[in-house]
C-alpha positions as MATLAB code, in Angstrom:
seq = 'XXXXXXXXXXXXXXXXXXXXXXXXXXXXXXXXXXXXXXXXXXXXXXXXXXXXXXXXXXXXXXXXXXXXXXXXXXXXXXXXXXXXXXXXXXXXXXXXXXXXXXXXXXXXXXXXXXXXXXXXXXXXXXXXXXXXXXXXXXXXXXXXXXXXXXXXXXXXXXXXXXXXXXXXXXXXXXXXXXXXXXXXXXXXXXXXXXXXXXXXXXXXXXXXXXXXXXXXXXXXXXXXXXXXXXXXXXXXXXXXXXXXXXXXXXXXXXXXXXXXXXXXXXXXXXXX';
ca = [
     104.107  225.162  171.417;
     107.483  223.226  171.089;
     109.305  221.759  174.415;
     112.686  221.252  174.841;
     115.398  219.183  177.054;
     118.618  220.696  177.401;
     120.846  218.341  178.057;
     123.725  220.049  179.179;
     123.651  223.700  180.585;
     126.153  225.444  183.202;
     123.680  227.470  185.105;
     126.037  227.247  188.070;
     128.732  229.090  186.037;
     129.487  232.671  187.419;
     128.345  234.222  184.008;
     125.169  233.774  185.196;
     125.734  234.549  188.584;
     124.405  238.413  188.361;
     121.105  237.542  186.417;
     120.339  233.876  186.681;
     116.166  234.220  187.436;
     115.399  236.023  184.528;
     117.344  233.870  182.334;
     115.986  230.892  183.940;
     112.421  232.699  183.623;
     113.024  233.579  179.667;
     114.212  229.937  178.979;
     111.101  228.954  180.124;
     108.997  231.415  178.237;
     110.882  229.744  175.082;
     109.661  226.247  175.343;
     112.872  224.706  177.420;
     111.203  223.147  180.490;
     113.741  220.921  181.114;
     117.756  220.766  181.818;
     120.715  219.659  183.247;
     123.199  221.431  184.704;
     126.548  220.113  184.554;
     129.482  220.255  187.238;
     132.879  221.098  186.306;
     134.788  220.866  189.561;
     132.946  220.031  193.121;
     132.229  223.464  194.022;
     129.951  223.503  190.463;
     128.503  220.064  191.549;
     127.693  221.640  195.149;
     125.118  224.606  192.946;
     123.844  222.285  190.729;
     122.689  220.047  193.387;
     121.062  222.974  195.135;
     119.626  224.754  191.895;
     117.976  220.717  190.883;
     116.313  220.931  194.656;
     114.857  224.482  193.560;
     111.217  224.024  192.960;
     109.910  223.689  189.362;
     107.863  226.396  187.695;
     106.931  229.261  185.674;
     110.180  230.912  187.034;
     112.418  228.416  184.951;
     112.996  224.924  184.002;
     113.057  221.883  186.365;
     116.827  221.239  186.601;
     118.738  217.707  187.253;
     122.162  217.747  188.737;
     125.386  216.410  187.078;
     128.183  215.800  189.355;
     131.887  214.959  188.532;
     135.402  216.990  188.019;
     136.047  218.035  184.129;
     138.917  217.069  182.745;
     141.052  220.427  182.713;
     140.392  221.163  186.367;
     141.736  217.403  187.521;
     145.007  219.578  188.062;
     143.418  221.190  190.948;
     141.389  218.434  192.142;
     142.960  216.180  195.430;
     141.570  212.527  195.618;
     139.436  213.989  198.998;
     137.237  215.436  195.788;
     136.397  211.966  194.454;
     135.606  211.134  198.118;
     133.141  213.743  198.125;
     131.989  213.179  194.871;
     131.268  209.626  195.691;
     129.006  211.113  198.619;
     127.419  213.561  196.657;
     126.632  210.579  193.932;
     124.115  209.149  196.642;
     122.291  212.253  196.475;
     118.357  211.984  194.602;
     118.879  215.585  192.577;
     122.013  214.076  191.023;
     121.279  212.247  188.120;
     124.571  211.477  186.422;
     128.303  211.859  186.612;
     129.559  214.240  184.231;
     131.526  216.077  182.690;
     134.271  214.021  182.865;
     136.737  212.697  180.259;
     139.370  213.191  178.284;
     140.441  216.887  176.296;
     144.140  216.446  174.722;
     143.231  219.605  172.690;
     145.377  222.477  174.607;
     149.352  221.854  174.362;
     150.292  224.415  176.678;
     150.925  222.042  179.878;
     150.412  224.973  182.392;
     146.818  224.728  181.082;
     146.406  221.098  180.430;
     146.847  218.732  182.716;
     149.061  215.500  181.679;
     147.699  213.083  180.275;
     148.110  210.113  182.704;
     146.132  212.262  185.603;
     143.207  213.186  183.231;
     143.025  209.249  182.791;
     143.280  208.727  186.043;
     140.469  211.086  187.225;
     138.655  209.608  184.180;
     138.785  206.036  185.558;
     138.406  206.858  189.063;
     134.717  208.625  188.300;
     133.476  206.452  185.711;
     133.759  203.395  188.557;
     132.103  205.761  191.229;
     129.519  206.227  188.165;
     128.813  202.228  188.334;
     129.221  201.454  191.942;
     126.080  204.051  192.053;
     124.428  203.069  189.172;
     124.409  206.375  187.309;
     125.254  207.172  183.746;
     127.728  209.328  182.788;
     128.466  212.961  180.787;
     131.786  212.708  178.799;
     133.416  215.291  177.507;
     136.357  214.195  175.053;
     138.670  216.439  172.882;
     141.289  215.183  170.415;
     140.856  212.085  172.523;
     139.026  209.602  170.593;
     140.465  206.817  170.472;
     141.529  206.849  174.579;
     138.522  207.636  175.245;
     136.649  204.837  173.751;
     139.364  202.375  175.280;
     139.027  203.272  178.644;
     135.101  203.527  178.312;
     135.411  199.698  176.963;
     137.977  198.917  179.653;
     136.017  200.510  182.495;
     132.499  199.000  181.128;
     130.763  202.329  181.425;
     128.275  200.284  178.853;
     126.806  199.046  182.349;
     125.591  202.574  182.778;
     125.540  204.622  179.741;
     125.206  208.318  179.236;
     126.300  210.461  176.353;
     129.397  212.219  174.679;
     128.861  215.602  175.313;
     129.066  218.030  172.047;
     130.570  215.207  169.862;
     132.957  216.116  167.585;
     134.674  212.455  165.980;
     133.889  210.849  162.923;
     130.344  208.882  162.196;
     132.567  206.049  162.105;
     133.876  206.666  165.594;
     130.058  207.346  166.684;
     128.754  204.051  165.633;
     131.231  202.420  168.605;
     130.152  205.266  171.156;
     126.779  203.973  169.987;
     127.501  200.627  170.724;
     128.283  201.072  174.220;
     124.833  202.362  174.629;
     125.700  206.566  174.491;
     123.605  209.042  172.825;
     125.440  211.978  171.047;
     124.918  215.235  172.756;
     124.580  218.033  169.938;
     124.445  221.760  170.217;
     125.082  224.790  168.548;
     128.411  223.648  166.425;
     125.920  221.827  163.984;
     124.414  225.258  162.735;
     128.019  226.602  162.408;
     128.979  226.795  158.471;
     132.070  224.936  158.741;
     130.751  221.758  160.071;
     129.525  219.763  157.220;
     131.672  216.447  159.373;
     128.964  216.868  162.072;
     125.855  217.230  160.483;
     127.233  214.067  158.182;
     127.163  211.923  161.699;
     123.656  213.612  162.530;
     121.975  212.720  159.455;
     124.089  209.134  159.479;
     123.199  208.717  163.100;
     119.769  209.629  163.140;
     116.972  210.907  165.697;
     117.178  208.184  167.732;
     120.604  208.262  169.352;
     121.167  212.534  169.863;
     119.939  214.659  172.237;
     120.076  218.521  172.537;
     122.347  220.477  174.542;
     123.345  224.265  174.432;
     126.346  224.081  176.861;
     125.621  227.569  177.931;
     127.313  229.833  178.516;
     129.687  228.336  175.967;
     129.236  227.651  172.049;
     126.241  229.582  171.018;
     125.049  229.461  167.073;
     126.001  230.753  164.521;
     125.307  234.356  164.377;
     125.817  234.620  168.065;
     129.163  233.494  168.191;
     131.407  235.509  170.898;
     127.603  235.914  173.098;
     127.037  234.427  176.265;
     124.882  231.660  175.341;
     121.485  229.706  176.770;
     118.884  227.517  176.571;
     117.001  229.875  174.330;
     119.329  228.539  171.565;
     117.580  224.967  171.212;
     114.945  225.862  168.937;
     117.416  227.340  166.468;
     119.568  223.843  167.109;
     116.395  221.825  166.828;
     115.421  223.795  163.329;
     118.618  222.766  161.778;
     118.465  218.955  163.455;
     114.838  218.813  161.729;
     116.247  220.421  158.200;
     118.612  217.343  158.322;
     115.832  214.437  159.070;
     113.182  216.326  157.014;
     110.572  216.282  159.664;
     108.686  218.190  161.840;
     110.342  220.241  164.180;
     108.304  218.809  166.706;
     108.896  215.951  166.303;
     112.585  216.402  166.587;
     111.635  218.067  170.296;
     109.471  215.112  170.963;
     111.919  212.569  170.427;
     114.921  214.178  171.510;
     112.914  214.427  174.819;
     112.568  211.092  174.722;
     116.345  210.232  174.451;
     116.729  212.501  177.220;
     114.730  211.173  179.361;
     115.983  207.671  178.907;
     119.702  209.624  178.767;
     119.063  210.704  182.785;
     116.540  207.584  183.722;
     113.054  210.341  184.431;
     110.135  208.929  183.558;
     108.177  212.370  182.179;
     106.397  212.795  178.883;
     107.064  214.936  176.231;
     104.447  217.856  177.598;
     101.444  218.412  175.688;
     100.525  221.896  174.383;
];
């Protein structure tokens, strides 16, 4: 049997809020025995922490907490929140900062926020990230170039982490790379019109990407519109191994790797 790390799930989204166990227990059944489950605002970060406290089993996959305020809610955050956050950083279930960023994507400015308090929020977490040693989940949108500058300016290199569901240039992933980030990659790569990200995938290689579904959001192709899971990596994993031409386990063994090493655990790649 395969095993799989999902990086980057939102099991503390209300989408899952009627029917969370089973999901949990058929994500499990599939292989994925590991995740993360990422905060968007500090209500999120307050269910992740409890659901990484929940006891690992046959009932679902062990879960680590991500903690931090997403940039398209720092419109309703208050600077208490990064208080809180900073507290909630200290915490043993949380095991990075994330999502935070940069996404310049949505015009409409009743949606977006500007861009000076995204960067703001974006600074502000990213030094809470290295005062407690923790590496960070970006998310960045149409915000490439900013957000490399204030990842160099902030020296998030002192702590890592990855750019969540990268969508930029191989050219632009070689500096991400540099700074010590791995490349998050989900179910976009399987969609027909991405040839630009499968080009940084095969450019990039195993070593530097990890798997993530970002459930409920961006399921494959053929599911598009669905509420999406976990149970999506194998189908993500398939395509990562057509790309490499190797094994698909191999592709869930070292991905695994990278995301342990990604969130600092020290757990093999299980054994069948």
């Amino acid at each position: 049997m395969n095993y799989y790390f999902d990086t980057h799930t939102h099991y503390n989204d209300p989408r899952f809020s009627e029917d969370l166990p089973s999901v949990l227990k058929a994500v499990r059944e599939t292989g994925v025995v590991r995740d993360a489950v990422i905060a968007y605002d500090m209500e999120s970060a307050v269910r992740a922490v409890e659901l990484a406290k929940q006891p690992a089993g046959k009932e679902g996959p062990a879960h680590s907490a991500v903690a931090g305020i997403h940039p398209l809610h720092t419109d309703r955050a208050e600077e208490e929140d990064l208080i809180r956050l900073e507290l909630l950083a200290e915490d043993p279930a949380v095991a990075a900062i994330g999502e935070i960023g940069l996404d310049y994507h949505r015009k409409d400015p009743v949606v977006s926020p500007e861009k000076e308090l995204q960067q703001r929020f974006f600074r502000k977490q990213l030094r809470i990230a290295r005062r407690a040693g923790l590496p960070v989940v970006i998310h960045s949108r149409s915000a490439a170039q900013d957000t490399l500058q204030i990842l160099e300016e902030e020296k998030a290199s002192e702590v890592g982490g990855v750019i969540h569901c990268y969508s930029y240039s191989p050219e632009m992933a070689e500096r991400f790379l540099n700074l010590g980030f791995f490349l998050g990659i989900g179910g976009v790569v399987t969609y027909t019109g991405s040839k630009k990200l499968r080009s940084v995938v095969q450019t990039v290689g195993p070593e530097h990407i990890v798997l993530e579904t970002d459930c409920p959001y961006l399921p494959p192709e053929g599911h598009r519109g669905e509420r999406n899971d976990s149970r999506a990596l194998p189908v993500i994993a398939a395509e990562l191994a057509e790309l490499w031409d190797c094994p698909v386990r191999e592709v869930c063994r070292i991905t695994w790797e990278n995301a342990c090493r990604l969130y600092r655990l020290r757990e093999p790649y299980p054994e069948s």
